[in-house]
Amino acid sequence: MSIPPFFLLLILTIYSHLSVTNSKEAGLGIFPKIPRNAPDSQSQEVDVSTDSDRNILYFDQNLDHFTFTPKSYMKFQQRYAIDSKYWEGAKANAPILAFLGEESSLDSDLSGIGFLSENGPRLKALLVYIEHRFYGKSLPFGSAEETLKNASTLGYLNAAQALADYAAILLHVKEKFSAKHSPVIVIGGSYGGMLAAWFKLKYPHIALGALASSAPLLYFEDTRPKYGYYYIVTKVFKETSERCYDTVRQSWEEIDRVAAKPNGLLILSRKFMMCNPLNGTFALKNYLDSIYATVAQYSNNFYSVATICEAINSPPNDKDDLLGQIFAGVVSFMGNKTCYDTSLEPTNAYMAWKWQRDGHEKEDTMFQTKPFNMSTFTEECEVNYGVPPRPHWATAYFGIQDVKLILRRFGNNIIFSNGLLDPYSAGGVLEDISATVVAITSKYGSHCQDIVFKSREDPDWLVIQRKKEIEIIKSWISTYKRDMRDLNISV
């Protein structure tokens, strides 16, 4: 059965959401969405407001940047953070490093993103972190319940509004610090990496350059890559262990076979130690799907395809029990628990991101194929939100149909960094577009690995990659300051 073009409308369209009847790929985010050996770690925000060198601030942000109706003048409090301890000052035209938030809270970014604070001293930079509207504490309509209620509020959640938010805050920061000529480098990861690249294109008068880490800029209906997200997940598993790959591939039919037996769902519930009895196979398959996708996407010292495959290949009990092997992989990834919950309540961040995303294909992979039906998806949007999707809005607004030509003709000073083990690299910019729009790829890299905090276990190639990124950014700043001298522009 042929499958229609693969959508990741992320963004961004004013009227789109994740079709929960399709795939559940690991989130387009910097941090894993499924905890490992720490069931509460992902649901609790880390309080980073006590950092004495960092100021947590709120900006009176416009609800709507693009219309002039009375409601568009409504304000909401958008959270951001500033760290000025490394900054050389406005008189030196010292740079500003700005992290553009993604589908996560500011707290998560401050506690997980190391690129700014680790390179601030080297660049003598002012550090700015901005929370994305509708996430964390930047809720336009007060409570999460009101903000995420329906299309009348969610309609203000899209990439265009988010970029305008960032522009307003960065101009405010420059004015506050009298830093009119301080060059701004925007940084983002995953969806935030897309925002960083788009910000450079849409607001070139504000951003000198952009580092877009693991940004699947080409992952749209009109520009989708030949091989998609699940193809790379499958490739990583197959290259790690053919036996593991075969076991996972065969497990879906085995789940269906057992489920069809009398009391089959009860058997599966006990086999996988479910906290609640299964009402069907979807929840279990979705749970397993998410684990495989997450372990591939974030494969590193903590999340390893090799580790989960070792568990699947060598279960503690019967090695001929196919589902027992699969459960051994679950335990390896999730840790030993009294039971495993496939029905966790969605977080506010997930509910917001659900509005922004779409479904994926799974043809020619180790996953079960489930065709995407645009008519069904449209019906679901209208039932859930009262509005239809706009499948071509993002490609038209950001010029994605001919993105490489647009980047060559109109773009400059953008780094696209991708780890080729990351399934989202399928939609990444993997080749240099021009002398100033460059791609840095790492054969063994995972999702956003270059912008999170350094570790003693970091491989040499990652250390070299980060150094290369900084050298490129320093060259942008040097050229900018030379241009200022040539034009006789003073502070």
Tab-separated table of C-alpha atoms in Angstrom:
chain	number	residue	atom	x	y	z
A	1	MET	CA	0.000	0.000	0.000
A	2	SER	CA	1.445	3.321	-1.028
A	3	ILE	CA	1.722	6.039	1.585
A	4	PRO	CA	1.083	9.716	0.857
A	5	PRO	CA	3.946	12.187	1.367
A	6	PHE	CA	5.318	12.309	4.840
A	7	PHE	CA	4.396	15.410	6.781
A	8	LEU	CA	6.160	17.143	9.581
A	9	LEU	CA	4.211	20.353	9.596
A	10	LEU	CA	5.586	21.035	12.890
A	11	ILE	CA	5.121	24.299	13.140
A	12	LEU	CA	3.808	25.626	12.759
A	13	THR	CA	0.882	25.819	10.722
A	14	ILE	CA	-1.615	27.780	12.617
A	15	TYR	CA	-4.002	24.873	12.379
A	16	SER	CA	-2.149	21.634	12.814
A	17	HIS	CA	-1.599	19.041	15.508
A	18	LEU	CA	-0.148	15.624	16.044
A	19	SER	CA	-2.356	12.885	14.714
A	20	VAL	CA	-2.401	10.485	17.609
A	21	THR	CA	-3.697	7.727	15.345
A	22	ASN	CA	-0.423	7.718	13.449
A	23	SER	CA	3.152	7.359	14.627
A	24	LYS	CA	4.669	8.573	17.852
A	25	GLU	CA	8.238	9.359	16.914
A	26	ALA	CA	10.470	10.729	19.632
A	27	GLY	CA	9.766	14.386	20.190
A	28	LEU	CA	11.372	17.003	18.013
A	29	GLY	CA	13.155	18.342	21.059
A	30	ILE	CA	16.576	18.636	22.602
A	31	PHE	CA	15.813	16.443	25.588
A	32	PRO	CA	14.373	12.897	25.619
A	33	LYS	CA	10.647	12.726	26.248
A	34	ILE	CA	10.784	9.295	27.910
A	35	PRO	CA	12.719	9.065	31.189
A	36	ARG	CA	15.210	6.296	31.755
A	37	ASN	CA	15.528	4.834	35.257
A	38	ALA	CA	14.009	8.001	36.683
A	39	PRO	CA	10.247	8.074	36.326
A	40	ASP	CA	9.766	11.564	37.725
A	41	SER	CA	12.756	13.315	36.180
A	42	GLN	CA	11.039	14.493	33.009
A	43	SER	CA	7.890	15.709	34.673
A	44	GLN	CA	9.566	17.993	37.182
A	45	GLU	CA	11.123	21.291	36.182
A	46	VAL	CA	14.534	22.100	37.571
A	47	ASP	CA	14.611	25.361	39.506
A	48	VAL	CA	17.505	27.306	38.058
A	49	SER	CA	16.358	30.729	39.229
A	50	THR	CA	18.812	30.638	42.123
A	51	ASP	CA	21.860	31.073	39.860
A	52	SER	CA	23.364	34.287	41.236
A	53	ASP	CA	24.834	35.301	37.862
A	54	ARG	CA	21.594	34.849	35.944
A	55	ASN	CA	18.558	37.095	36.000
A	56	ILE	CA	15.148	35.572	35.284
A	57	LEU	CA	12.996	38.277	33.723
A	58	TYR	CA	9.582	38.766	32.132
A	59	PHE	CA	8.802	40.780	29.028
A	60	ASP	CA	5.416	42.342	28.182
A	61	GLN	CA	4.885	40.535	24.912
A	62	ASN	CA	2.213	41.161	22.279
A	63	LEU	CA	-0.257	38.329	21.879
A	64	ASP	CA	-0.441	38.881	18.114
A	65	HIS	CA	2.281	40.558	16.070
A	66	PHE	CA	0.496	40.485	12.734
A	67	THR	CA	-2.972	41.972	13.118
A	68	PHE	CA	-4.263	45.248	14.480
A	69	THR	CA	-7.485	44.136	16.099
A	70	PRO	CA	-8.142	45.129	19.731
A	71	LYS	CA	-7.320	41.611	20.939
A	72	SER	CA	-3.930	41.678	19.206
A	73	TYR	CA	-2.803	44.360	21.652
A	74	MET	CA	-3.264	42.018	24.597
A	75	LYS	CA	-0.027	41.389	26.477
A	76	PHE	CA	1.361	38.329	28.199
A	77	GLN	CA	4.425	37.776	30.341
A	78	GLN	CA	7.140	35.990	28.370
A	79	ARG	CA	9.979	34.594	30.428
A	80	TYR	CA	13.634	35.001	29.517
A	81	ALA	CA	17.008	34.926	31.251
A	82	ILE	CA	20.132	37.073	30.988
A	83	ASP	CA	23.659	36.296	32.134
A	84	SER	CA	26.038	39.252	31.789
A	85	LYS	CA	29.018	38.065	33.806
A	86	TYR	CA	31.171	37.361	30.715
A	87	TRP	CA	30.113	40.351	28.642
A	88	GLU	CA	32.855	42.773	27.635
A	89	GLY	CA	30.313	45.541	27.153
A	90	ALA	CA	28.667	47.710	24.530
A	91	LYS	CA	31.736	49.889	23.963
A	92	ALA	CA	33.605	46.814	22.766
A	93	ASN	CA	30.638	45.782	20.595
A	94	ALA	CA	30.847	42.479	22.432
A	95	PRO	CA	28.510	39.823	21.033
A	96	ILE	CA	25.190	38.509	22.307
A	97	LEU	CA	24.525	34.757	22.259
A	98	ALA	CA	20.776	34.141	22.246
A	99	PHE	CA	19.218	30.726	22.730
A	100	LEU	CA	15.813	30.490	21.059
A	101	GLY	CA	13.569	28.226	23.084
A	102	GLU	CA	11.826	25.224	21.572
A	103	GLU	CA	8.950	23.059	22.786
A	104	SER	CA	10.248	23.023	26.344
A	105	SER	CA	10.480	25.210	29.415
A	106	LEU	CA	13.172	27.787	30.085
A	107	ASP	CA	14.191	25.727	33.118
A	108	SER	CA	14.982	22.722	30.940
A	109	ASP	CA	17.058	24.830	28.560
A	110	LEU	CA	19.035	26.522	31.323
A	111	SER	CA	19.849	23.217	32.979
A	112	GLY	CA	20.590	21.335	29.755
A	113	ILE	CA	22.119	23.723	27.212
A	114	GLY	CA	25.823	24.252	27.761
A	115	PHE	CA	26.911	25.875	24.515
A	116	LEU	CA	26.270	29.459	25.654
A	117	SER	CA	27.712	29.358	29.162
A	118	GLU	CA	30.724	27.292	28.072
A	119	ASN	CA	31.598	29.676	25.229
A	120	GLY	CA	30.493	32.934	26.838
A	121	PRO	CA	33.931	33.560	28.405
A	122	ARG	CA	35.732	32.836	25.131
A	123	LEU	CA	33.559	35.265	23.165
A	124	LYS	CA	33.083	37.725	26.055
A	125	ALA	CA	29.411	37.501	25.282
A	126	LEU	CA	26.118	38.491	26.855
A	127	LEU	CA	23.957	35.382	27.208
A	128	VAL	CA	20.197	35.448	26.595
A	129	TYR	CA	17.763	32.531	26.851
A	130	ILE	CA	14.158	33.002	25.692
A	131	GLU	CA	11.236	30.723	26.483
A	132	HIS	CA	8.894	29.837	23.605
A	133	ARG	CA	5.332	31.130	23.934
A	134	PHE	CA	2.851	28.552	25.311
A	135	TYR	CA	5.631	26.604	27.106
A	136	GLY	CA	6.950	26.739	30.643
A	137	LYS	CA	5.606	29.870	32.324
A	138	SER	CA	5.092	31.895	29.131
A	139	LEU	CA	1.364	31.221	28.973
A	140	PRO	CA	-0.563	33.971	27.156
A	141	PHE	CA	-3.908	33.236	28.788
A	142	GLY	CA	-2.817	32.728	32.375
A	143	SER	CA	-3.323	29.111	33.312
A	144	ALA	CA	-2.275	26.166	31.157
A	145	GLU	CA	-5.891	25.044	31.053
A	146	GLU	CA	-7.039	28.313	29.497
A	147	THR	CA	-4.004	28.704	27.237
A	148	LEU	CA	-4.299	25.224	25.718
A	149	LYS	CA	-8.085	25.128	25.660
A	150	ASN	CA	-9.005	25.278	21.963
A	151	ALA	CA	-8.248	26.864	18.605
A	152	SER	CA	-9.269	30.325	19.781
A	153	THR	CA	-6.225	30.355	22.080
A	154	LEU	CA	-3.947	27.844	20.332
A	155	GLY	CA	-4.231	29.829	17.129
A	156	TYR	CA	-1.574	32.148	18.560
A	157	LEU	CA	0.890	29.258	18.842
A	158	ASN	CA	2.972	29.094	15.674
A	159	ALA	CA	6.506	29.699	14.477
A	160	ALA	CA	5.845	33.091	12.924
A	161	GLN	CA	4.565	34.493	16.217
A	162	ALA	CA	7.458	32.874	18.089
A	163	LEU	CA	10.052	34.486	15.804
A	164	ALA	CA	8.430	37.874	16.271
A	165	ASP	CA	8.545	37.313	20.043
A	166	TYR	CA	12.275	36.664	19.878
A	167	ALA	CA	12.828	39.758	17.743
A	168	ALA	CA	10.968	41.956	20.229
A	169	ILE	CA	12.896	40.619	23.223
A	170	LEU	CA	16.295	40.851	21.541
A	171	LEU	CA	15.672	44.450	20.483
A	172	HIS	CA	14.579	45.187	24.054
A	173	VAL	CA	17.768	43.613	25.440
A	174	LYS	CA	19.962	45.565	23.033
A	175	GLU	CA	18.263	48.796	24.063
A	176	LYS	CA	18.460	47.941	27.767
A	177	PHE	CA	22.206	47.304	27.537
A	178	SER	CA	22.865	50.162	25.059
A	179	ALA	CA	24.190	47.447	22.755
A	180	LYS	CA	22.957	48.790	19.405
A	181	HIS	CA	25.942	47.442	17.484
A	182	SER	CA	26.588	44.259	19.450
A	183	PRO	CA	26.251	41.356	16.989
A	184	VAL	CA	23.648	38.725	17.872
A	185	ILE	CA	24.233	35.022	17.273
A	186	VAL	CA	21.066	32.944	17.641
A	187	ILE	CA	21.299	29.299	18.663
A	188	GLY	CA	18.651	26.611	18.679
A	189	GLY	CA	18.264	22.858	18.691
A	190	SER	CA	15.788	20.635	16.857
A	191	TYR	CA	12.593	22.663	16.296
A	192	GLY	CA	14.496	25.529	17.928
A	193	GLY	CA	17.256	24.996	15.363
A	194	MET	CA	14.703	25.509	12.624
A	195	LEU	CA	13.625	28.686	14.372
A	196	ALA	CA	17.252	29.870	14.551
A	197	ALA	CA	17.753	29.379	10.798
A	198	TRP	CA	14.429	31.014	9.975
A	199	PHE	CA	15.172	33.889	12.341
A	200	LYS	CA	18.395	34.606	10.464
A	201	LEU	CA	16.450	34.669	7.188
A	202	LYS	CA	13.469	36.675	8.472
A	203	TYR	CA	15.354	39.086	10.769
A	204	PRO	CA	18.822	39.590	9.230
A	205	HIS	CA	18.960	43.105	10.725
A	206	ILE	CA	18.901	41.573	14.206
A	207	ALA	CA	20.886	38.320	13.872
A	208	LEU	CA	24.409	38.263	12.502
A	209	GLY	CA	24.465	34.474	12.438
A	210	ALA	CA	22.760	31.262	13.528
A	211	LEU	CA	23.753	27.852	14.806
A	212	ALA	CA	20.964	25.414	13.908
A	213	SER	CA	21.607	22.108	15.657
A	214	SER	CA	19.709	19.010	14.460
A	215	ALA	CA	17.206	21.159	12.556
A	216	PRO	CA	15.070	19.072	10.134
A	217	LEU	CA	14.514	22.038	7.851
A	218	LEU	CA	13.695	19.845	4.831
A	219	TYR	CA	11.113	17.672	6.576
A	220	PHE	CA	7.967	18.982	4.949
A	221	GLU	CA	5.463	17.618	2.498
A	222	ASP	CA	6.895	19.471	-0.479
A	223	THR	CA	10.558	18.828	0.339
A	224	ARG	CA	10.507	15.542	2.223
A	225	PRO	CA	13.653	13.386	1.965
A	226	LYS	CA	13.565	10.036	0.175
A	227	TYR	CA	14.387	8.190	3.384
A	228	GLY	CA	12.647	9.374	6.518
A	229	TYR	CA	12.821	9.270	10.284
A	230	TYR	CA	11.909	5.616	10.788
A	231	TYR	CA	14.239	4.513	8.027
A	232	ILE	CA	17.185	5.885	10.027
A	233	VAL	CA	15.894	4.401	13.299
A	234	THR	CA	15.740	1.045	11.524
A	235	LYS	CA	19.174	1.531	9.947
A	236	VAL	CA	20.760	2.237	13.330
A	237	PHE	CA	19.174	-0.862	14.893
A	238	LYS	CA	20.066	-3.083	11.935
A	239	GLU	CA	23.680	-1.923	11.841
A	240	THR	CA	23.947	-2.440	15.596
A	241	SER	CA	22.483	-5.952	15.576
A	242	GLU	CA	20.719	-7.788	12.741
A	243	ARG	CA	19.257	-10.199	15.263
A	244	CYS	CA	17.834	-7.361	17.368
A	245	TYR	CA	16.390	-5.722	14.271
A	246	ASP	CA	14.682	-8.970	13.220
A	247	THR	CA	13.236	-9.476	16.695
A	248	VAL	CA	11.707	-6.003	16.759
A	249	ARG	CA	10.390	-6.365	13.212
A	250	GLN	CA	8.687	-9.676	14.014
A	251	SER	CA	7.299	-8.523	17.353
A	252	TRP	CA	4.435	-6.454	15.942
A	253	GLU	CA	2.741	-9.468	14.324
A	254	GLU	CA	3.387	-11.506	17.454
A	255	ILE	CA	1.633	-8.852	19.547
A	256	ASP	CA	-1.336	-9.031	17.168
A	257	ARG	CA	-1.314	-12.844	17.267
A	258	VAL	CA	-1.354	-12.999	21.062
A	259	ALA	CA	-3.975	-10.232	21.280
A	260	ALA	CA	-6.317	-12.267	19.080
A	261	LYS	CA	-6.378	-15.151	21.583
A	262	PRO	CA	-9.051	-15.485	24.259
A	263	ASN	CA	-7.859	-13.213	27.089
A	264	GLY	CA	-5.016	-12.175	24.773
A	265	LEU	CA	-4.910	-8.586	25.993
A	266	LEU	CA	-4.685	-9.813	29.573
A	267	ILE	CA	-1.779	-12.055	28.564
A	268	LEU	CA	0.002	-9.069	26.998
A	269	SER	CA	-0.733	-6.898	30.026
A	270	ARG	CA	0.925	-9.446	32.291
A	271	LYS	CA	3.806	-10.146	29.906
A	272	PHE	CA	4.729	-6.448	29.805
A	273	MET	CA	3.781	-5.772	33.446
A	274	MET	CA	1.349	-3.020	32.482
A	275	CYS	CA	0.120	-0.775	35.303
A	276	ASN	CA	-3.340	-0.853	33.728
A	277	PRO	CA	-4.887	-3.671	31.660
A	278	LEU	CA	-4.632	-3.094	27.907
A	279	ASN	CA	-7.841	-2.281	26.041
A	280	GLY	CA	-6.162	-2.854	22.684
A	281	THR	CA	-2.718	-3.179	21.140
A	282	PHE	CA	-2.264	0.474	20.165
A	283	ALA	CA	-1.041	1.696	23.561
A	284	LEU	CA	1.554	-1.065	23.834
A	285	LYS	CA	2.811	-0.633	20.278
A	286	ASN	CA	2.956	3.114	20.715
A	287	TYR	CA	4.953	2.679	23.922
A	288	LEU	CA	7.480	0.372	22.257
A	289	ASP	CA	7.648	2.596	19.190
A	290	SER	CA	8.536	5.579	21.383
A	291	ILE	CA	11.272	3.672	23.196
A	292	TYR	CA	12.977	2.553	19.974
A	293	ALA	CA	12.723	6.027	18.454
A	294	THR	CA	14.042	7.746	21.590
A	295	VAL	CA	16.985	5.417	22.079
A	296	ALA	CA	18.034	5.956	18.455
A	297	GLN	CA	17.513	9.708	18.497
A	298	TYR	CA	19.396	10.333	21.737
A	299	SER	CA	21.946	7.535	21.472
A	300	ASN	CA	24.830	8.489	23.765
A	301	ASN	CA	26.340	7.431	27.078
A	302	PHE	CA	22.897	7.209	28.701
A	303	TYR	CA	20.758	6.088	25.759
A	304	SER	CA	22.334	3.345	23.673
A	305	VAL	CA	20.893	1.197	20.891
A	306	ALA	CA	23.668	-1.295	21.637
A	307	THR	CA	22.507	-1.587	25.254
A	308	ILE	CA	18.851	-2.154	24.438
A	309	CYS	CA	19.772	-4.650	21.694
A	310	GLU	CA	22.039	-6.540	24.069
A	311	ALA	CA	19.072	-6.902	26.424
A	312	ILE	CA	16.770	-8.025	23.609
A	313	ASN	CA	19.324	-10.550	22.352
A	314	SER	CA	20.077	-11.921	25.815
A	315	PRO	CA	16.884	-11.900	27.912
A	316	PRO	CA	17.143	-13.238	31.482
A	317	ASN	CA	14.606	-15.998	30.852
A	318	ASP	CA	13.500	-17.945	27.759
A	319	LYS	CA	15.495	-16.811	24.715
A	320	ASP	CA	12.862	-18.313	22.408
A	321	ASP	CA	10.132	-16.123	23.894
A	322	LEU	CA	9.991	-13.298	21.357
A	323	LEU	CA	7.868	-10.971	23.475
A	324	GLY	CA	9.992	-11.793	26.497
A	325	GLN	CA	12.973	-10.515	24.531
A	326	ILE	CA	11.117	-7.311	23.715
A	327	PHE	CA	10.192	-6.823	27.369
A	328	ALA	CA	13.845	-7.265	28.337
A	329	GLY	CA	14.579	-4.278	26.083
A	330	VAL	CA	11.889	-2.255	27.860
A	331	VAL	CA	13.444	-3.016	31.243
A	332	SER	CA	16.896	-2.134	29.929
A	333	PHE	CA	15.689	1.272	28.808
A	334	MET	CA	13.130	2.154	31.473
A	335	GLY	CA	14.745	0.444	34.421
A	336	ASN	CA	13.243	-2.076	36.831
A	337	LYS	CA	9.763	-1.009	37.920
A	338	THR	CA	6.835	-2.601	39.678
A	339	CYS	CA	4.791	-1.873	36.544
A	340	TYR	CA	5.052	0.033	33.259
A	341	ASP	CA	2.578	2.762	32.411
A	342	THR	CA	1.564	3.380	28.801
A	343	SER	CA	-1.159	5.829	29.751
A	344	LEU	CA	0.733	8.642	31.474
A	345	GLU	CA	-1.151	11.922	31.542
A	346	PRO	CA	0.157	14.288	28.850
A	347	THR	CA	2.115	17.290	30.104
A	348	ASN	CA	1.252	20.852	29.180
A	349	ALA	CA	4.293	20.914	26.896
A	350	TYR	CA	3.058	17.801	25.097
A	351	MET	CA	-0.404	19.287	24.629
A	352	ALA	CA	1.112	22.419	23.097
A	353	TRP	CA	3.459	20.425	20.882
A	354	LYS	CA	0.590	18.182	19.820
A	355	TRP	CA	-0.937	21.281	18.219
A	356	GLN	CA	2.274	21.919	16.300
A	357	ARG	CA	3.107	18.528	14.803
A	358	ASP	CA	1.907	15.900	12.344
A	359	GLY	CA	2.406	12.195	11.536
A	360	HIS	CA	5.096	10.071	9.893
A	361	GLU	CA	5.517	7.153	7.504
A	362	LYS	CA	6.995	3.773	8.368
A	363	GLU	CA	7.315	1.992	5.013
A	364	ASP	CA	10.422	-0.188	4.487
A	365	THR	CA	11.354	-0.174	8.172
A	366	MET	CA	11.194	-2.499	11.171
A	367	PHE	CA	7.950	-0.784	12.231
A	368	GLN	CA	4.398	-1.593	11.210
A	369	THR	CA	3.192	0.466	8.285
A	370	LYS	CA	0.279	2.735	9.028
A	371	PRO	CA	-0.759	4.936	6.117
A	372	PHE	CA	-1.404	8.588	6.703
A	373	ASN	CA	-4.802	9.756	5.485
A	374	MET	CA	-5.135	13.498	5.004
A	375	SER	CA	-8.936	13.363	5.012
A	376	THR	CA	-8.995	11.532	8.330
A	377	PHE	CA	-6.413	13.891	9.756
A	378	THR	CA	-8.433	16.915	8.672
A	379	GLU	CA	-11.534	15.463	10.316
A	380	GLU	CA	-9.607	14.919	13.556
A	381	CYS	CA	-8.362	18.517	13.514
A	382	GLU	CA	-11.888	19.784	13.060
A	383	VAL	CA	-13.255	17.518	15.803
A	384	ASN	CA	-10.491	18.376	18.298
A	385	TYR	CA	-10.021	22.063	17.506
A	386	GLY	CA	-12.831	23.154	15.210
A	387	VAL	CA	-10.412	24.141	12.425
A	388	PRO	CA	-8.773	22.369	9.450
A	389	PRO	CA	-4.984	22.103	8.983
A	390	ARG	CA	-3.021	24.300	6.576
A	391	PRO	CA	-0.590	21.753	5.101
A	392	HIS	CA	1.203	24.203	2.796
A	393	TRP	CA	1.373	27.261	5.039
A	394	ALA	CA	4.855	26.615	6.451
A	395	THR	CA	6.430	25.828	3.086
A	396	ALA	CA	4.970	28.999	1.600
A	397	TYR	CA	5.783	31.281	4.554
A	398	PHE	CA	9.374	30.116	4.990
A	399	GLY	CA	10.117	29.357	1.329
A	400	ILE	CA	10.909	25.729	2.020
A	401	GLN	CA	10.083	24.406	-1.459
A	402	ASP	CA	13.405	25.789	-2.779
A	403	VAL	CA	15.153	26.150	0.546
A	404	LYS	CA	18.658	25.419	-0.753
A	405	LEU	CA	18.323	28.025	-3.489
A	406	ILE	CA	16.902	30.519	-1.006
A	407	LEU	CA	19.714	29.847	1.466
A	408	ARG	CA	22.286	30.313	-1.301
A	409	ARG	CA	20.755	33.523	-2.646
A	410	PHE	CA	19.489	35.178	0.530
A	411	GLY	CA	21.140	33.408	3.459
A	412	ASN	CA	24.523	33.783	5.106
A	413	ASN	CA	26.243	32.982	8.387
A	414	ILE	CA	24.301	29.811	9.234
A	415	ILE	CA	25.749	26.586	10.610
A	416	PHE	CA	23.627	23.458	10.212
A	417	SER	CA	24.988	20.759	12.535
A	418	ASN	CA	23.677	17.184	12.397
A	419	GLY	CA	24.568	13.828	13.898
A	420	LEU	CA	23.895	11.105	11.362
A	421	LEU	CA	22.641	8.665	14.005
A	422	ASP	CA	19.816	11.123	14.694
A	423	PRO	CA	16.689	10.079	12.763
A	424	TYR	CA	15.810	13.734	12.219
A	425	SER	CA	19.013	14.168	10.206
A	426	ALA	CA	16.942	12.752	7.344
A	427	GLY	CA	15.486	16.245	7.038
A	428	GLY	CA	18.657	18.132	7.842
A	429	VAL	CA	20.907	20.272	5.647
A	430	LEU	CA	23.876	17.927	5.282
A	431	GLU	CA	25.964	19.707	2.640
A	432	ASP	CA	27.427	23.191	2.424
A	433	ILE	CA	25.111	25.573	0.592
A	434	SER	CA	27.657	28.349	0.196
A	435	ALA	CA	30.848	29.623	1.778
A	436	THR	CA	28.840	31.107	4.656
A	437	VAL	CA	25.947	28.602	4.929
A	438	VAL	CA	27.767	25.501	6.050
A	439	ALA	CA	26.920	21.985	7.183
A	440	ILE	CA	28.823	20.155	9.922
A	441	THR	CA	27.930	16.470	10.150
A	442	SER	CA	29.173	13.809	12.532
A	443	LYS	CA	28.918	10.129	11.645
A	444	TYR	CA	28.342	9.047	15.243
A	445	GLY	CA	26.458	12.094	16.496
A	446	SER	CA	22.975	12.069	18.021
A	447	HIS	CA	20.262	14.696	18.430
A	448	CYS	CA	21.556	18.157	19.466
A	449	GLN	CA	24.653	16.610	21.000
A	450	ASP	CA	26.849	19.601	20.169
A	451	ILE	CA	24.900	22.186	22.189
A	452	VAL	CA	24.244	20.351	25.453
A	453	PHE	CA	26.717	20.544	28.346
A	454	LYS	CA	30.142	19.035	27.858
A	455	SER	CA	31.062	15.750	29.498
A	456	ARG	CA	34.319	14.006	30.297
A	457	GLU	CA	33.072	11.137	28.168
A	458	ASP	CA	32.691	13.308	25.057
A	459	PRO	CA	34.493	11.693	22.099
A	460	ASP	CA	37.271	13.566	20.313
A	461	TRP	CA	35.147	14.206	17.231
A	462	LEU	CA	32.568	16.069	19.351
A	463	VAL	CA	35.243	18.236	20.960
A	464	ILE	CA	36.606	19.065	17.495
A	465	GLN	CA	33.118	19.813	16.154
A	466	ARG	CA	32.311	22.276	18.929
A	467	LYS	CA	35.659	23.996	18.433
A	468	LYS	CA	34.974	24.307	14.694
A	469	GLU	CA	31.568	25.853	15.346
A	470	ILE	CA	33.086	28.482	17.637
A	471	GLU	CA	35.836	29.296	15.163
A	472	ILE	CA	33.225	29.917	12.474
A	473	ILE	CA	31.198	32.143	14.808
A	474	LYS	CA	34.330	34.090	15.743
A	475	SER	CA	35.032	34.655	12.043
A	476	TRP	CA	31.523	36.105	11.578
A	477	ILE	CA	32.096	38.511	14.457
A	478	SER	CA	35.517	39.544	13.151
A	479	THR	CA	34.122	40.245	9.687
A	480	TYR	CA	31.257	42.225	11.199
A	481	LYS	CA	33.612	44.417	13.234
A	482	ARG	CA	35.811	44.957	10.182
A	483	ASP	CA	32.746	46.070	8.211
A	484	MET	CA	31.887	48.532	10.979
A	485	ARG	CA	35.378	50.034	10.792
A	486	ASP	CA	35.224	50.249	6.999
A	487	LEU	CA	31.880	52.059	7.218
A	488	ASN	CA	33.119	54.338	10.016
A	489	ILE	CA	30.333	53.192	12.331
A	490	SER	CA	31.092	54.011	15.950
A	491	VAL	CA	29.422	52.766	19.131
